[in-house]
Each structure stands twice: as C-alpha cells, then as structure tokens.
mmCIF file of C-alpha atoms in Angstrom:
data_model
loop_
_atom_site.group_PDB
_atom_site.id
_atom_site.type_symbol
_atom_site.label_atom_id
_atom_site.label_comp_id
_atom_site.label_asym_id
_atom_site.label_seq_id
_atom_site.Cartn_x
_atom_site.Cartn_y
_atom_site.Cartn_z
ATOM 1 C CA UNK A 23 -21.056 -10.312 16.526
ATOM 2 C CA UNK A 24 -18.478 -7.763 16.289
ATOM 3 C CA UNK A 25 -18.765 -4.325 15.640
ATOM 4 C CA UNK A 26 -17.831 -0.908 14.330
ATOM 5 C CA UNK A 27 -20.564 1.818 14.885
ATOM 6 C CA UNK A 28 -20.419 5.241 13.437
ATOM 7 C CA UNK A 29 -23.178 7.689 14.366
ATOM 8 C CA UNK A 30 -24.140 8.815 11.224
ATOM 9 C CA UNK A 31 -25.200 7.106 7.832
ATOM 10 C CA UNK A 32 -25.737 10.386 6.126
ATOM 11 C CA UNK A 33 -24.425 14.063 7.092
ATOM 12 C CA UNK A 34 -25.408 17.103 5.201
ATOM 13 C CA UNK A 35 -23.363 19.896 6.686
ATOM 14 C CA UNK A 36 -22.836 23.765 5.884
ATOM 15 C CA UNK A 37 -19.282 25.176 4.424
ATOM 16 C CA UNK A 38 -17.449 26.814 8.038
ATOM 17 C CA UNK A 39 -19.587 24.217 10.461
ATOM 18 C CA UNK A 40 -17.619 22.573 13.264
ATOM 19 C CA UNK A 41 -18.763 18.690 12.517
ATOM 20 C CA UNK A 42 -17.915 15.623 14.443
ATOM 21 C CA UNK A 43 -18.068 12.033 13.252
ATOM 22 C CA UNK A 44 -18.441 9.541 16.018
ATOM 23 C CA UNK A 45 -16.933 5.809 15.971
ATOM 24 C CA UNK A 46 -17.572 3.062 18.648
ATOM 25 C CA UNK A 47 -16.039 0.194 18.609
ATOM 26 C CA UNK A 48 -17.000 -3.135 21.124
ATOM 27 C CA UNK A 49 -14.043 -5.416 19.851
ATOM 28 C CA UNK A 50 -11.412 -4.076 22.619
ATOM 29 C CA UNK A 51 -9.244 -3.039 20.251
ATOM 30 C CA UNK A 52 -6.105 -0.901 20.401
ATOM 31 C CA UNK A 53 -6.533 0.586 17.394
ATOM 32 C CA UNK A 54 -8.910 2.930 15.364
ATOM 33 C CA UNK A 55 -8.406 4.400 12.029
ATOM 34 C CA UNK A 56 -10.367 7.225 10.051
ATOM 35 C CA UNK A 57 -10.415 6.797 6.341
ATOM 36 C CA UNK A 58 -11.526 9.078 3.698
ATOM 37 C CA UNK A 59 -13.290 7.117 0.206
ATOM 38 C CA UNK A 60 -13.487 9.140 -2.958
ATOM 39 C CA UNK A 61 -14.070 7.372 -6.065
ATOM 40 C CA UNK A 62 -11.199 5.992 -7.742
ATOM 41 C CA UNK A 63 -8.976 7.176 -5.171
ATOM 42 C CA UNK A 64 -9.709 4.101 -2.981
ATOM 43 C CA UNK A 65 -9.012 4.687 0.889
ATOM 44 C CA UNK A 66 -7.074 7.084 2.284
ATOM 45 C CA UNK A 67 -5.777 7.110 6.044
ATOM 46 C CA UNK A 68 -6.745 10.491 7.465
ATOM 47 C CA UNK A 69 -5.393 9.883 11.165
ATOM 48 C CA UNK A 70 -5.262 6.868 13.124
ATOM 49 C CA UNK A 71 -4.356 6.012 17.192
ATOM 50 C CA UNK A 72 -2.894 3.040 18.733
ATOM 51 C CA UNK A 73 -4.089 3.642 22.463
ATOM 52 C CA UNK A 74 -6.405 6.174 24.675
ATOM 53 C CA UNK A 75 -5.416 9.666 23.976
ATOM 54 C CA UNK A 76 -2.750 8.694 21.427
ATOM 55 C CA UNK A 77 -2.604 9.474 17.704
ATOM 56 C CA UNK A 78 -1.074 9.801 14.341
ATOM 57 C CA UNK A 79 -1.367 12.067 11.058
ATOM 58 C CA UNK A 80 -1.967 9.508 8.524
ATOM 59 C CA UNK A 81 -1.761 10.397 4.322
ATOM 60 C CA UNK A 82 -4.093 13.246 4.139
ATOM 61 C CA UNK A 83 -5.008 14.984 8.198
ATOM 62 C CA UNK A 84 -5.308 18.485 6.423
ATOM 63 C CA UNK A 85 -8.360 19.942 7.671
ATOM 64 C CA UNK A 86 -9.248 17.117 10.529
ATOM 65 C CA UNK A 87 -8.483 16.391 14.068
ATOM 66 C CA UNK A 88 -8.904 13.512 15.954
ATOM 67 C CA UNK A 89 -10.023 12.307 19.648
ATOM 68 C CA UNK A 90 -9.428 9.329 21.810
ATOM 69 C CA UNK A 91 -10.244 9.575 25.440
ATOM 70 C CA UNK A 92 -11.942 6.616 25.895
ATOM 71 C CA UNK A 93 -10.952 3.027 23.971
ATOM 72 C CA UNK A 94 -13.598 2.192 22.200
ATOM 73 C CA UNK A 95 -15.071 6.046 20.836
ATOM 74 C CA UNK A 96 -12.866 7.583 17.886
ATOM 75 C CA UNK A 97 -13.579 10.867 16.831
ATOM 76 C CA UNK A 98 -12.950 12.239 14.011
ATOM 77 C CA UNK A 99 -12.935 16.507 13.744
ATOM 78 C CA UNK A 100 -13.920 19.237 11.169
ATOM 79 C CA UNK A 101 -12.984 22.136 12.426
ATOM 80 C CA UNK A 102 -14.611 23.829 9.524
ATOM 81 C CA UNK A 103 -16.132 21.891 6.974
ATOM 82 C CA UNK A 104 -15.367 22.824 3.288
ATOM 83 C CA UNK A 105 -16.678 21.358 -0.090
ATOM 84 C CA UNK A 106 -14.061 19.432 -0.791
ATOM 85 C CA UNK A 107 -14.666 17.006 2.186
ATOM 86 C CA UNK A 108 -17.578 16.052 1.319
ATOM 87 C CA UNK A 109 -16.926 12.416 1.516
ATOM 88 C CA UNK A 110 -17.516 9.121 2.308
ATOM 89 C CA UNK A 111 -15.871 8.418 6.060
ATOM 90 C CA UNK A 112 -15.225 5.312 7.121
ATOM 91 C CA UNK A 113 -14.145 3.893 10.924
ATOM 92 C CA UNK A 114 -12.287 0.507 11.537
ATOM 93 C CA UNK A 115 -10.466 -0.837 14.325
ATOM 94 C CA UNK A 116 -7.878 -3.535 14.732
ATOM 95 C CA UNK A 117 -6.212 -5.533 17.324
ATOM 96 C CA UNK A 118 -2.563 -4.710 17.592
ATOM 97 C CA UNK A 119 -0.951 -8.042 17.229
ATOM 98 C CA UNK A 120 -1.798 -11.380 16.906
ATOM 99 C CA UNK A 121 -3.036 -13.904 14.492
ATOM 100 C CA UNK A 122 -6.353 -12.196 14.043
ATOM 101 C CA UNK A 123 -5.383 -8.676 12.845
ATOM 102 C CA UNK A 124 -7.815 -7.492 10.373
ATOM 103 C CA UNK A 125 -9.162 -4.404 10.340
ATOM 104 C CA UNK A 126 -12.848 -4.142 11.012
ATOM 105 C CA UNK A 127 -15.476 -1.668 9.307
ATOM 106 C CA UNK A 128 -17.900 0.791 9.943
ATOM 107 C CA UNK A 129 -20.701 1.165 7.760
ATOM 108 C CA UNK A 130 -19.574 4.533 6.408
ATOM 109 C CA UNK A 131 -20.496 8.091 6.786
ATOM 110 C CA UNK A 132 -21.642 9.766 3.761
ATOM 111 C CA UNK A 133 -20.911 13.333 4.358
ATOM 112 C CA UNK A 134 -22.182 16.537 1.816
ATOM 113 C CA UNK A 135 -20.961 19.781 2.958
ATOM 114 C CA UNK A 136 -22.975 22.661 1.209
ATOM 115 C CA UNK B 61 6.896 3.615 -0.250
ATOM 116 C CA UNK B 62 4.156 0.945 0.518
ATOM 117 C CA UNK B 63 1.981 0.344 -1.825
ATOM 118 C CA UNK B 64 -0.943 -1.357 -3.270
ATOM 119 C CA UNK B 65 -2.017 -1.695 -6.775
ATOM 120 C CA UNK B 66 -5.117 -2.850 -7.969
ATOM 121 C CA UNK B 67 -4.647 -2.439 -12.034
ATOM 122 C CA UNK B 68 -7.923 -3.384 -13.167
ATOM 123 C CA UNK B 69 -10.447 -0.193 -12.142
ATOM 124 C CA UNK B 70 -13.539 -2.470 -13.694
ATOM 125 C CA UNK B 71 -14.229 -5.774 -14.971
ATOM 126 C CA UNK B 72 -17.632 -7.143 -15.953
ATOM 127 C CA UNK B 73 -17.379 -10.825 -16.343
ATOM 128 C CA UNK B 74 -20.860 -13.050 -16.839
ATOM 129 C CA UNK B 75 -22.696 -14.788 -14.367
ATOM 130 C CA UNK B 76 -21.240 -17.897 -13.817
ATOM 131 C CA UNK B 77 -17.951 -16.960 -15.591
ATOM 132 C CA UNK B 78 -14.903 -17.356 -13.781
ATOM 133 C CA UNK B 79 -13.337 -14.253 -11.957
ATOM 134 C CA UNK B 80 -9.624 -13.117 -11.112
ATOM 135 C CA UNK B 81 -9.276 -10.072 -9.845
ATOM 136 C CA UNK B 82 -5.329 -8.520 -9.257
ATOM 137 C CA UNK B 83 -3.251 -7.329 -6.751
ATOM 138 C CA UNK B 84 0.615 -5.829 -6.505
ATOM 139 C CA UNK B 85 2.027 -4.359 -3.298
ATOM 140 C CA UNK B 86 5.280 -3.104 -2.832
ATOM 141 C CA UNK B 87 6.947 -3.803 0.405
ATOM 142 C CA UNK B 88 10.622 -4.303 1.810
ATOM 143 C CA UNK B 89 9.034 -7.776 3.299
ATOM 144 C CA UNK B 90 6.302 -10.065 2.584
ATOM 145 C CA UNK B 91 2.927 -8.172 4.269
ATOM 146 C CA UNK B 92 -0.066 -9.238 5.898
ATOM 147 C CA UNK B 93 -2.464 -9.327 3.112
ATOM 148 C CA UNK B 94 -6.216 -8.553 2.379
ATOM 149 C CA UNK B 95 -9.093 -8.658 0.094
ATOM 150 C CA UNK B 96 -12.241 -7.084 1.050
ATOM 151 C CA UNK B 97 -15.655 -6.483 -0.687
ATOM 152 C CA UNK B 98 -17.665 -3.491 -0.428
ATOM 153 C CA UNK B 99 -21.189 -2.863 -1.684
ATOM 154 C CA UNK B 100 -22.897 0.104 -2.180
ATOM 155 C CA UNK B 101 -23.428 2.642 0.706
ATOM 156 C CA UNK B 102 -21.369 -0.263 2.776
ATOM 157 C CA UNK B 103 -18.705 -0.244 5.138
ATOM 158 C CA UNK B 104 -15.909 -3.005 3.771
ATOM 159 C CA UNK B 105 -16.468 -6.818 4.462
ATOM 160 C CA UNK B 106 -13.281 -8.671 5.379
ATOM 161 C CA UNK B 107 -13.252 -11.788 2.305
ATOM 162 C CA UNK B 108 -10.061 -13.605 3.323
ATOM 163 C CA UNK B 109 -6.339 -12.943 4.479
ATOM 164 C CA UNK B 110 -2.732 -14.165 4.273
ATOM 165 C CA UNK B 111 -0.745 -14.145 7.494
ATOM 166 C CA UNK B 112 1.646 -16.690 6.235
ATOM 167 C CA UNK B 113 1.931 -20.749 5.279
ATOM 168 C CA UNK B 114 -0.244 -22.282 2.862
ATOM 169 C CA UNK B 115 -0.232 -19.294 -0.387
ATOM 170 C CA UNK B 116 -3.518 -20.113 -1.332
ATOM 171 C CA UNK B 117 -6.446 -19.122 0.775
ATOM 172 C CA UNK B 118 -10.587 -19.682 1.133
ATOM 173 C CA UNK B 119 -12.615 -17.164 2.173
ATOM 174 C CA UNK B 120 -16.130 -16.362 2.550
ATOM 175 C CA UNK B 121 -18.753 -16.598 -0.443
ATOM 176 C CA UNK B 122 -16.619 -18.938 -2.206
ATOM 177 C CA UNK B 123 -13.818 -16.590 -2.673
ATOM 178 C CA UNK B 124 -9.768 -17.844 -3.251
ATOM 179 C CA UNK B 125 -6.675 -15.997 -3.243
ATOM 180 C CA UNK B 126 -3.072 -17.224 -4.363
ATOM 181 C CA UNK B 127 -0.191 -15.443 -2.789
ATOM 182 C CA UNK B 128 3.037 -15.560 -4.822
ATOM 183 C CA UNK B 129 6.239 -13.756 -2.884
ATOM 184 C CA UNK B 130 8.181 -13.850 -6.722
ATOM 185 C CA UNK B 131 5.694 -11.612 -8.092
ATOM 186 C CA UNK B 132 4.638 -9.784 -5.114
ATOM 187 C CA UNK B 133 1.023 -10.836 -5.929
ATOM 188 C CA UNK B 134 -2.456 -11.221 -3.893
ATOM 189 C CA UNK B 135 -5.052 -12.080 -6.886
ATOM 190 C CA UNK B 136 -8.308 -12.787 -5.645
ATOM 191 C CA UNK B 137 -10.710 -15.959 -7.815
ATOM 192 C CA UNK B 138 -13.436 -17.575 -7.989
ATOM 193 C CA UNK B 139 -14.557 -20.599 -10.075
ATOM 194 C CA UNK B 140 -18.433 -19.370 -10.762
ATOM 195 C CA UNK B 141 -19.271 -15.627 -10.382
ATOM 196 C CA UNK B 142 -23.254 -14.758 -8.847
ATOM 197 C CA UNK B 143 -25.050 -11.823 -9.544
ATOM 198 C CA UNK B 144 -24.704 -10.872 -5.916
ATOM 199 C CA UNK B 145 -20.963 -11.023 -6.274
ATOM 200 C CA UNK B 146 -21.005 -7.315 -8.230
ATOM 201 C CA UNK B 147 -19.516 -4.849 -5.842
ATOM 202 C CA UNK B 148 -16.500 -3.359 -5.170
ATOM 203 C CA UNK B 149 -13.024 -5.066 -4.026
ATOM 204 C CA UNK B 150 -10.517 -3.711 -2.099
ATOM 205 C CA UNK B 151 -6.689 -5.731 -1.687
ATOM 206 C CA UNK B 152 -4.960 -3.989 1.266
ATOM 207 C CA UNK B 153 -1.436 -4.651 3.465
ATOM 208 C CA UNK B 154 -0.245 -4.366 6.481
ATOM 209 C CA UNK B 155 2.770 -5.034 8.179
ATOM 210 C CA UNK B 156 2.106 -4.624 12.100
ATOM 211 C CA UNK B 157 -1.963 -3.835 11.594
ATOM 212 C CA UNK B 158 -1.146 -0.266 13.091
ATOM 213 C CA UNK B 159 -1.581 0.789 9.058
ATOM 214 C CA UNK B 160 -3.342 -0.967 6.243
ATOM 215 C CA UNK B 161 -2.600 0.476 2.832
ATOM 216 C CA UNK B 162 -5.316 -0.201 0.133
ATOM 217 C CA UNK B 163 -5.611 -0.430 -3.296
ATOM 218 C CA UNK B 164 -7.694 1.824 -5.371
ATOM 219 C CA UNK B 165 -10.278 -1.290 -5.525
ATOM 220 C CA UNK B 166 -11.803 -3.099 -8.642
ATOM 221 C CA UNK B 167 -15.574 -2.560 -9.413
ATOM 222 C CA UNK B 168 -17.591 -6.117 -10.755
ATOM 223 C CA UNK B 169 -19.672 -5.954 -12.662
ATOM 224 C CA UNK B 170 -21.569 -9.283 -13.247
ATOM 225 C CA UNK B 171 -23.594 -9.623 -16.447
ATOM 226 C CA UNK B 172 -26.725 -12.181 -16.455
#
C-alpha cells in the first residue's frame, strides 16, 4: 500500500520556536508538496519540489522554508512559529508524468502555536 | 489564473437521497481533474480522476463524475447517499501534476 507519512498528528508549539514538519514518502516520487488547510480557505500550496534539493515558492511561502536532500523526506520549516500558522499541514507527493498522476496524502499535521 | 471553484460551501442531503456536488475550473486547456474526500482529522482520499476519453467516470464508494469541456465542469454524483458518505470534498486540477489547484471543498452533510 502506498504511502505518505508525516511525523506528527498533533503539534502544539510556542510563538518564536524553530519547528520542523517531517514528510516521507515510499512511492518514488519526484514530487512533494506542502499545503496549508484553514477552514473555508480550502488548500493552499505553501512550497513544493520536483527533485532532490530542488524547490519552489508556491501561493503563500511567507514564513516557511523547505528541505529536500533526500527523495523521499520533505521538510517543511518554521523558522519562528507565530499564531497565525497554527494550521492544519498536509504532505502529498506525485509522480511527474504518466497516466497515474494523482497526488497522494498525508494524514495531516494539526499544528497550535501558543 | 487557474482556478477551482467549488460553489456550494455545504449541502445536507438525506440518507439515501441522491447527491451532486459542483465543480468549475478555469484553465487555458482542458486539466487533469480530481475529486477527493476528506474526513475529519484526515489526510485527503483520492475518489476518482479524469485524464481524458470517456467524460464520465467511477470511482471508489460508488462515486461518478461527468466532465463537460463546454461548461468547464467536474460535478461529482451519486445515485444513493450513506451516512458514512458525510465529509468533506475537495475538486482539484492539474495540468503537468507539478501543481494541483483545489477548490475551497464542499462539506456533506447526510441526514438519517
């Protein structure tokens, strides 16, 4: 069965902490993407890579960073958290090309920053 | 821009009802298109695509969608809604899977 891992379920986190979010992925897949869910704001692409080491600001990177180094781990960076990102995070990965393209889910960090 | 729209932010419908739930992108081209179901405290379960060919789709858990190119349209049915069915669904596009673009999703409600 495929998979999307993130480390976390739930996150509380203090306002100015450094906090990492941790995605693994066991599809070989070329690409990973961060989202952010807020309530009627659906999801929102925060950054996203294509290959090791390579990556791109999606709608809303303000405030995150992003690491690749190996294929299938995906980091996703808060330099220093603030209230408003307490969110719901979510990891997926796709396949670059091909017939089977769908993007595939984490289960979803819930994050509270305090 | 891309875009998706999902116009309908809730629908309850009755168990055993029939359920369409809609779906507008905006794109230069025809997209790859989505519909996925989230419940609550979930990550997002893949219920069908479109890649191209026959417009009208199965899925998982019973679920259909029609695609329609003239009215840039992904709705997502099905005949006989379950009580497990209430959730959250998401219609998303892509063009080259290197960036999906979702709609702000549709919450069911399913009344027994």
């Amino acid at each position: 069965d495929v998979k999307v891992t993130q480390s976390s379920r739930y996150l509380v986190k203090r306002t100015g902490e450094k906090v990492f979010l941790e995605c693994v992925q066991d599809m070989d897949h070329e690409n990973m993407f961060w989202y952010r869910q807020d309530p009627g704001l659906g999801l929102r692409l925060i950054y996203f890579s294509y290959d090791v080491k390579m990556k791109e600001k999606g709608d809303i990177p303000e405030g995150y960073s992003v690491s690749r180094e190996k294929k299938e781990r995906f980091s996703l960076i808060l330099e220093s958290a603030s209230t408003n990102q307490t969110s719901m995070y979510l990891c997926a990965s796709s396949p670059q090309s091909g017939t089977g393209g769908e993007a595939f889910f984490g289960q979803g960090t819930r994050l509270t920053v305090v | 821009a891309q875009s998706v729209t999902q116009p309908d932010i809730h629908i309850t419908v009755s168990e055993g009802a029939s359920l369409e739930l809609r779906c507008n992108y905006s794109y230069g081209a025809t997209p790859y298109l989505f519909w996925y179901v989230q419940s609550p405290g979930q990550g997002l379960q893949l219920l069908l695509k479109y890649f191209s060919g026959d417009t009208l789709v199965q899925g998982i858990k019973g679920f259909e969608a029609e695609f329609k190119r003239s009215q840039s349209s992904f709705n997502l049915r099905k005949p006989s809604v379950h009580w497990s069915d209430a959730a959250e669904y998401f219609c998303a596009a892509s063009y080259n899977f290197n960036k999906f673009y979702f709609g702000s999703g549709t919450k069911l409600n399913v009344k027994p």
